[in-house]
XYZ file of C-alpha atoms in Angstrom:
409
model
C 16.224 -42.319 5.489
C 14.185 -42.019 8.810
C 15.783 -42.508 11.951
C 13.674 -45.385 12.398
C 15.041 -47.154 9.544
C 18.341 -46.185 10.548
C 17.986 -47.383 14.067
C 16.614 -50.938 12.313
C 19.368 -51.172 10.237
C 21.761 -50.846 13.397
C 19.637 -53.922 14.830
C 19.564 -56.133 11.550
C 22.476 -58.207 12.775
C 20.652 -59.361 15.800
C 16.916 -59.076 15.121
C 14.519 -61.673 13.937
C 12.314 -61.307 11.857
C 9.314 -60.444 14.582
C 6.872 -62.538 13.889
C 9.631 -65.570 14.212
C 10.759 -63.823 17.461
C 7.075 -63.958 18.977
C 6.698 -67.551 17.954
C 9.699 -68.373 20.227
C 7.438 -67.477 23.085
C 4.530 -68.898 22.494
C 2.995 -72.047 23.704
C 2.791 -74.665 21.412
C -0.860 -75.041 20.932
C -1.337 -71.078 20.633
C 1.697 -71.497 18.096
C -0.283 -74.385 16.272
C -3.744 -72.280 16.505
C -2.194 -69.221 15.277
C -0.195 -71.252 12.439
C -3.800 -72.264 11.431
C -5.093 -68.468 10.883
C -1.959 -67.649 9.153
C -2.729 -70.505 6.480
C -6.255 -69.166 6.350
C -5.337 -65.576 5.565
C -2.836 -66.389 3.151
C -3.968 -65.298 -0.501
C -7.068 -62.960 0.786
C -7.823 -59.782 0.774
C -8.623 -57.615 3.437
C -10.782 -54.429 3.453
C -10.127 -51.984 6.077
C -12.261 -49.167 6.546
C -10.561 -46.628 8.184
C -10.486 -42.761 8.501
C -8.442 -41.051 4.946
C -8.593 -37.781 6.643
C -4.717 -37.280 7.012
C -1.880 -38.289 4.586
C 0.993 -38.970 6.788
C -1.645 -41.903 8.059
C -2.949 -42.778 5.026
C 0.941 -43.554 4.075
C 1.493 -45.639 7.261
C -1.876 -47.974 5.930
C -0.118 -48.308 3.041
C 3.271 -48.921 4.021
C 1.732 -51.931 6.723
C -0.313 -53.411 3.817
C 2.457 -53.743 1.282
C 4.353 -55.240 4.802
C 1.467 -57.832 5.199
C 1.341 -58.573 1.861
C 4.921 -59.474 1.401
C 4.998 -61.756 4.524
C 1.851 -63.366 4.746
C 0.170 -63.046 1.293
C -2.874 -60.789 2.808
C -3.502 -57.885 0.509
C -5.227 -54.753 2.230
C -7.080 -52.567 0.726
C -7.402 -49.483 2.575
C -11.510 -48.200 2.305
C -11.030 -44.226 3.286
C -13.903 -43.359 5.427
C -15.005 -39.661 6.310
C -17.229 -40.997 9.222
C -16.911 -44.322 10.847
C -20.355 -44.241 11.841
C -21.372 -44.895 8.082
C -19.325 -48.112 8.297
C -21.582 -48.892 11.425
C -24.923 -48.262 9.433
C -23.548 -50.418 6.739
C -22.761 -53.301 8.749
C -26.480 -53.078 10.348
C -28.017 -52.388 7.270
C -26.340 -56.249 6.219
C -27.169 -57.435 9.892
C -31.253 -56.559 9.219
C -31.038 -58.222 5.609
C -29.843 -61.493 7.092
C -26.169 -61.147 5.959
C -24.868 -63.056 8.682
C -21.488 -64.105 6.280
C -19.540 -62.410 3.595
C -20.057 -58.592 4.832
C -18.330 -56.110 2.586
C -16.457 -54.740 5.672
C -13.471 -56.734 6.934
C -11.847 -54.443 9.932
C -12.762 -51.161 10.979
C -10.668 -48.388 12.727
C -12.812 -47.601 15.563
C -13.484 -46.704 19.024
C -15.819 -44.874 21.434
C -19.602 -44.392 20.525
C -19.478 -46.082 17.159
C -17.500 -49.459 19.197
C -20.382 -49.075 21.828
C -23.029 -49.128 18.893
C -21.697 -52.141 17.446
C -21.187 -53.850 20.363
C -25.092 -52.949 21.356
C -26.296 -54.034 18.135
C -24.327 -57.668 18.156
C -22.388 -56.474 15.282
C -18.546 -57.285 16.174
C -17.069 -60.924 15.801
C -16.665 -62.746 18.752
C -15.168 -62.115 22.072
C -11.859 -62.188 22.855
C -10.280 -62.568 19.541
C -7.764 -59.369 20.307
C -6.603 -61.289 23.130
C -5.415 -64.542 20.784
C -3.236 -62.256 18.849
C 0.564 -63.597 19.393
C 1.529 -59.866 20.152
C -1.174 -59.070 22.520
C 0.998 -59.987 25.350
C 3.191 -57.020 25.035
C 0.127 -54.698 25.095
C 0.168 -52.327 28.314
C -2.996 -53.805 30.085
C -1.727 -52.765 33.592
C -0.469 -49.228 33.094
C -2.880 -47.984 30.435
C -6.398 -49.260 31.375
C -8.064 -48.121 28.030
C -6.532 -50.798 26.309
C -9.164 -52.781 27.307
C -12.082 -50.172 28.369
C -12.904 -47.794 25.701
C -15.139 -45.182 26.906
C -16.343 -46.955 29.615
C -17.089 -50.063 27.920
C -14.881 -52.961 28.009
C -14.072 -54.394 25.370
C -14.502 -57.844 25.914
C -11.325 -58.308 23.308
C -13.767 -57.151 20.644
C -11.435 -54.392 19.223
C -7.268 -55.240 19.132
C -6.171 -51.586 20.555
C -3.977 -49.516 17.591
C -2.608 -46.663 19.475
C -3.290 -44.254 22.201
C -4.561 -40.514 22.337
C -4.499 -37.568 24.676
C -5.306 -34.047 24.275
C -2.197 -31.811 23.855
C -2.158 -27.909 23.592
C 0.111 -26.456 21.198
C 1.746 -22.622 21.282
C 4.526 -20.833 19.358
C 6.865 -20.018 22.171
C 8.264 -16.943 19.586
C 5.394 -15.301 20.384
C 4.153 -17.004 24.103
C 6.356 -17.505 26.672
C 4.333 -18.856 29.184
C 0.770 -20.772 28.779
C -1.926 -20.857 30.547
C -1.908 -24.478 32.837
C -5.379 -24.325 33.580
C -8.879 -24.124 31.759
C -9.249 -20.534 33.821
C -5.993 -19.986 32.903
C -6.890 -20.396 29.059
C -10.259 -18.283 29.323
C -8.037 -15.670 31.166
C -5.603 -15.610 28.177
C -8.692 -15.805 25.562
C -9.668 -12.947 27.195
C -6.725 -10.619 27.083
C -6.021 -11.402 23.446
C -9.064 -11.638 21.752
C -9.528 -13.584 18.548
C -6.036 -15.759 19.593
C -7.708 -18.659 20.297
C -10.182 -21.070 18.599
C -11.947 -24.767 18.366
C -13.499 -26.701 15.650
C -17.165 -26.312 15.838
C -18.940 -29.456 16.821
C -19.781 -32.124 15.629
C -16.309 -32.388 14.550
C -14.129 -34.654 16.752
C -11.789 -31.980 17.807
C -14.734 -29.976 18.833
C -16.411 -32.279 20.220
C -13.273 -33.465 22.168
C -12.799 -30.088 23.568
C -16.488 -29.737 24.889
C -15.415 -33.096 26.555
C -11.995 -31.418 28.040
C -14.183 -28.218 29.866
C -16.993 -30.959 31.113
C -14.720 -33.004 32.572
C -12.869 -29.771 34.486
C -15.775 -27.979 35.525
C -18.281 -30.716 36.837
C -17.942 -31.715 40.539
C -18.288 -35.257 40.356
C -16.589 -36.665 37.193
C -17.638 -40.598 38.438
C -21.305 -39.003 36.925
C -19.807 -39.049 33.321
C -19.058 -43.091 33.541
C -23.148 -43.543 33.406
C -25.481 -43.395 30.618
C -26.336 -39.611 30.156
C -30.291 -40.622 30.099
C -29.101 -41.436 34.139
C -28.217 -37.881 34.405
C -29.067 -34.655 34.781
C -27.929 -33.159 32.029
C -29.165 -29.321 32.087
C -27.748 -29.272 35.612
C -24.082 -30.772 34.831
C -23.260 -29.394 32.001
C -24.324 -26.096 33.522
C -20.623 -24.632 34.267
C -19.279 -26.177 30.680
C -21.966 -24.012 29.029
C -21.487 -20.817 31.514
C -17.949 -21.087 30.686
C -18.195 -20.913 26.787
C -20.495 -18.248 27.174
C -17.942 -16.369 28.432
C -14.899 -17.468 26.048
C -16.975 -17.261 22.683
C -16.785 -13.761 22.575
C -13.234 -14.112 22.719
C -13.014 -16.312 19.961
C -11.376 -16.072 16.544
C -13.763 -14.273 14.652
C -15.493 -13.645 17.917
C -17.337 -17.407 17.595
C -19.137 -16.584 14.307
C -16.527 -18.968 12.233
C -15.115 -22.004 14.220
C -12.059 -23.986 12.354
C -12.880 -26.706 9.996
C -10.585 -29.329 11.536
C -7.198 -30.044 13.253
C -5.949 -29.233 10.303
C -7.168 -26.063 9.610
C -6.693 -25.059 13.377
C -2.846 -26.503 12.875
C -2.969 -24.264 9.787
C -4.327 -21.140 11.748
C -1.439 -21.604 14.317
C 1.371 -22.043 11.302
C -0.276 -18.280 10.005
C -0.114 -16.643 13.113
C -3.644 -16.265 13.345
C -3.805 -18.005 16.596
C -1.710 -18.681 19.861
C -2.734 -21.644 21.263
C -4.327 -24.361 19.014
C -4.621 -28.264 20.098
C -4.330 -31.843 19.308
C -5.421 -35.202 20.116
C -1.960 -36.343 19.394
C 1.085 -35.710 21.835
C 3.132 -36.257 18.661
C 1.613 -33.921 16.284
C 3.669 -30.838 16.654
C 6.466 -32.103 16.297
C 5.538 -34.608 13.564
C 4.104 -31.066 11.382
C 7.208 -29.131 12.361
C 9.340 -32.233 10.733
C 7.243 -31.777 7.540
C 7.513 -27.696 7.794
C 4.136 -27.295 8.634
C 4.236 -25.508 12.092
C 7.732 -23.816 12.739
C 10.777 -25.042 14.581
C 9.400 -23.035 17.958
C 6.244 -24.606 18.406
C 5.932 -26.334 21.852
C 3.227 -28.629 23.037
C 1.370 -28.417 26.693
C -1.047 -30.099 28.975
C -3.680 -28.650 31.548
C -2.750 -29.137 35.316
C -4.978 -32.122 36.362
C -4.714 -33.644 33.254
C -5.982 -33.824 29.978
C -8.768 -36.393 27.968
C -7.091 -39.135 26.873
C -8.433 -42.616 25.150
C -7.540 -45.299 22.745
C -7.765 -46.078 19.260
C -8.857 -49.773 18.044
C -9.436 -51.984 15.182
C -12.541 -54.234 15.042
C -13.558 -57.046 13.398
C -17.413 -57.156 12.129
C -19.597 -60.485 12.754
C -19.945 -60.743 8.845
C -16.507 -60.036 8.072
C -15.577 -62.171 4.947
C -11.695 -62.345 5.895
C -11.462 -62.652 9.772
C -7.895 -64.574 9.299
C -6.641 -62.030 6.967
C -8.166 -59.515 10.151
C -6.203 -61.080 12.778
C -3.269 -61.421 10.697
C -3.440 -57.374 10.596
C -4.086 -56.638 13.065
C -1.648 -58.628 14.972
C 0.496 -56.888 12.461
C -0.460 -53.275 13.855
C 0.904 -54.566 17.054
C 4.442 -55.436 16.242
C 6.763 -53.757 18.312
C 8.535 -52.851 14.588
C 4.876 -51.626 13.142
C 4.400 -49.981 17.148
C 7.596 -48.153 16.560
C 7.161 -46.975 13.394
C 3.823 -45.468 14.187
C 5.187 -43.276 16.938
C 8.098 -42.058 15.034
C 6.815 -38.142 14.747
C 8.033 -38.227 10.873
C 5.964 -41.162 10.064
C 2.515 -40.652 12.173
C 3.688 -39.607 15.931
C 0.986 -41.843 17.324
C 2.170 -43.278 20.944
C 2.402 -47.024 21.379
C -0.293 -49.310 23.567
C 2.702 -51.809 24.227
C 4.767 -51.898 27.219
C 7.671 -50.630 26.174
C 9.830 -51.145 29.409
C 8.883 -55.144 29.172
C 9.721 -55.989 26.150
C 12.356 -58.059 24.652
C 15.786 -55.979 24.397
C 15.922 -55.478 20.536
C 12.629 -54.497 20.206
C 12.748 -52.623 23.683
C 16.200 -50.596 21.264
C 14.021 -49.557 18.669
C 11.797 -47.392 20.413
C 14.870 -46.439 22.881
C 16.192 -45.277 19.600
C 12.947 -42.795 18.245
C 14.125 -38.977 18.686
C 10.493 -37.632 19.319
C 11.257 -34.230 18.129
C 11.204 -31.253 20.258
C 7.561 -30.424 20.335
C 6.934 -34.218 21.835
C 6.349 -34.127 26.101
C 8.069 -36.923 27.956
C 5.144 -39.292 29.959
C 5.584 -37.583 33.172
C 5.184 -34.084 31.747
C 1.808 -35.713 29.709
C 0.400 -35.894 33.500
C -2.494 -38.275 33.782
C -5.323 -39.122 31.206
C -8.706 -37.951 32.369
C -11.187 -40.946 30.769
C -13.594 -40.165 28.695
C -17.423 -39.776 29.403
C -19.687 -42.577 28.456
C -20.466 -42.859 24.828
C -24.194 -41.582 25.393
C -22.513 -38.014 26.385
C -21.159 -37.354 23.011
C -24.628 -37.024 20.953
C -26.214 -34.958 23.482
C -23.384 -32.356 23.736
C -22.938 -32.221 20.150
C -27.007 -31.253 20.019
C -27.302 -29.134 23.256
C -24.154 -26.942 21.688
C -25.680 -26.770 18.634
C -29.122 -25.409 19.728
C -27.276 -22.842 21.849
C -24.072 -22.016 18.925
C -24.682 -23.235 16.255
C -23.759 -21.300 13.181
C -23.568 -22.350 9.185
């Protein structure tokens, strides 16, 4: 039994069920509106194309589909994707053929260049749908702007926000007492114990995400990174990212000739002993793999002084979408303060919520008052701030300017 469930159980006698809860609250033509899509979804099914990289998510999918399915007759069927920007070429490849209706994608998990592509291309469902979910008014608009911008575009309530990310450092404090607070601080440490630290080579996310992290630290005028990169001078900016990598890839594991596959493998590498430091784009993570017994009891997470990159994770709706009922109706799901809650718990996924936790209703407020985040898991204040991301253009050409200078097979 999780604590989660435990904690629910403790509320039973005093909780609605949440979707009667909401309904309380809403006004009676958004109640009658909403009553309509509900009707609509009933008795499709839904095909959600979302990342099937990690098991612990793949499990929550399928625990909030056999949820959806038992209370509003929508059956999901969860499409595992390597690379979401496949799902993007697919829905333009039905745009150019005239497929304006029936599309074989239903709701993507997106967000930052691939959202910005579709959004380009006139390939999402209209705007402002997110914000005619019943449980978009408990989503944290005010304290956690990319809710509603996602790497520099807004979102126009195109995409219903899933969950939020933000760069976290990990280190086994059995073997590190101290870590470095600072990106000199962590090329200073690379240094002194060569082969200690490492990052997955881009183009994979984490890599990619890290390149991101330095760029963001080292340039003088971050408000650059909100433009188009074709506005920019690239060579110049990215000048001190580059001079600093020169200097830590000799200080690499395996002096830069091998870079970790993944998160995984990187999480793996720490587990070993192979490495000191290793990262994540989840402040849960550590202490969601030392719950499973895959990083040990004294693993600790960390942030940067300054802050670290931080964004937000969304599901979209395509213009062809088949089921857009059965879409809302899961996505409004995803938001539930009971399908919020579960998603954070570090046993289940360790994913922070997007809602706003402090103003919502008391039992649902209790659940999350009731999580144990595990002892790897920072408190909000010690996250620090969230450093935004560049603009979506920034991503392709730092993936190709680090390959023409790294790259290695």
């Amino acid at each position: 039994m999780t604590r989660l469930f435990a904690a629910t159980l403790c509320l039973l006698g005093t909780l609605l069920l949440p979707q009667n809860g909401m309904a309380q609250d809403l006004d009676p033509a958004e109640t009658q509106e909403w009553q309509r899509v509900l009707e609509e979804a009933r008795g499709q099914t839904l095909y959600f194309h979302a990342w099937g990289g990690e098991p612990r998510i793949n499990a929550y999918i399928g625990w909030a589909a056999r949820e959806v399915e038992g209370d509003f007759g929508v059956r999901v069927i969860h499409v595992k994707v390597s690379d979401t920007a496949t799902v993007v070429s697919q829905v333009l490849a039905e745009k150019s053929v005239g497929k304006g209706s029936g599309g074989a994608v239903d709701l993507i998990w997106i967000n930052g260049e691939n959202f910005a592509a579709m959004k380009n291309q006139g390939l999402l469902a209209e705007a402002g749908w997110a914000e005619t979910l019943p449980n978009w008014r408990y989503v944290d608009v005010e304290n956690k702007p990319t809710v509603t911008v996602d790497f520099t575009v807004p979102t126009d309530g195109q995409e219903s926000p899933w969950g939020m990310a933000k760069l976290v450092f990990m280190y086994d404090s059995a073997r590190l007492d101290t870590p470095p607070a600072t990106l000199d601080g962590l090329l200073a440490y690379a240094k002194a114990n060569p082969g200690r630290f490492a990052y997955p080579q881009p183009p994979n996310f984490y890599g990619t995400t890290f390149l991101k992290q330095i760029l963001v630290g080292t340039i003088e005028d971050r408000d650059l990174l909100s433009e188009p990169v074709e506005n920019a001078d690239f060579d110049a900016l990215t000048k001190p990212l580059f001079a600093y990598l020169d200097e830590l890839h000799g200080s690499l594991w395996r002096k830069g000739a091998a870079f970790p596959k993944n998160a995984a493998h990187m999480r793996q590498l720490l587990a070993d002993g192979e490495l000191d430091i290793a990262f994540s784009f989840n402040p849960g993570d550590a202490s969601g793999a030392i719950a499973n017994g895959e990083l040990p009891p004294s693993v600790r997470t960390f942030v940067l002084d300054g802050g670290t990159i931080g964004n937000t994770h969304f599901v979209a709706i395509p213009f062809n979408s088949s089921n857009k009922a059965a879409a809302k109706v899961f996505a409004d799901f995803l938001l539930t303060p009971i399908a919020q809650t579960r998603k954070q718990d570090p046993e289940v996924w360790g994913d922070p919520t997007v809602l706003n936790v402090a103003a919502l209703p008391a039992n649902e407020k209790a659940l999350f008052e009731a999580l144990d985040l595990g002892p790897a898991t920072l408190t909000p204040e010690e996250l620090g701030p969230v450093l935004p991301e560049p603009h979506p253009s920034w991503v392709a050409a730092l993936e190709e300017a680090w390959l023409k200078r790294y790259g290695v097979e």
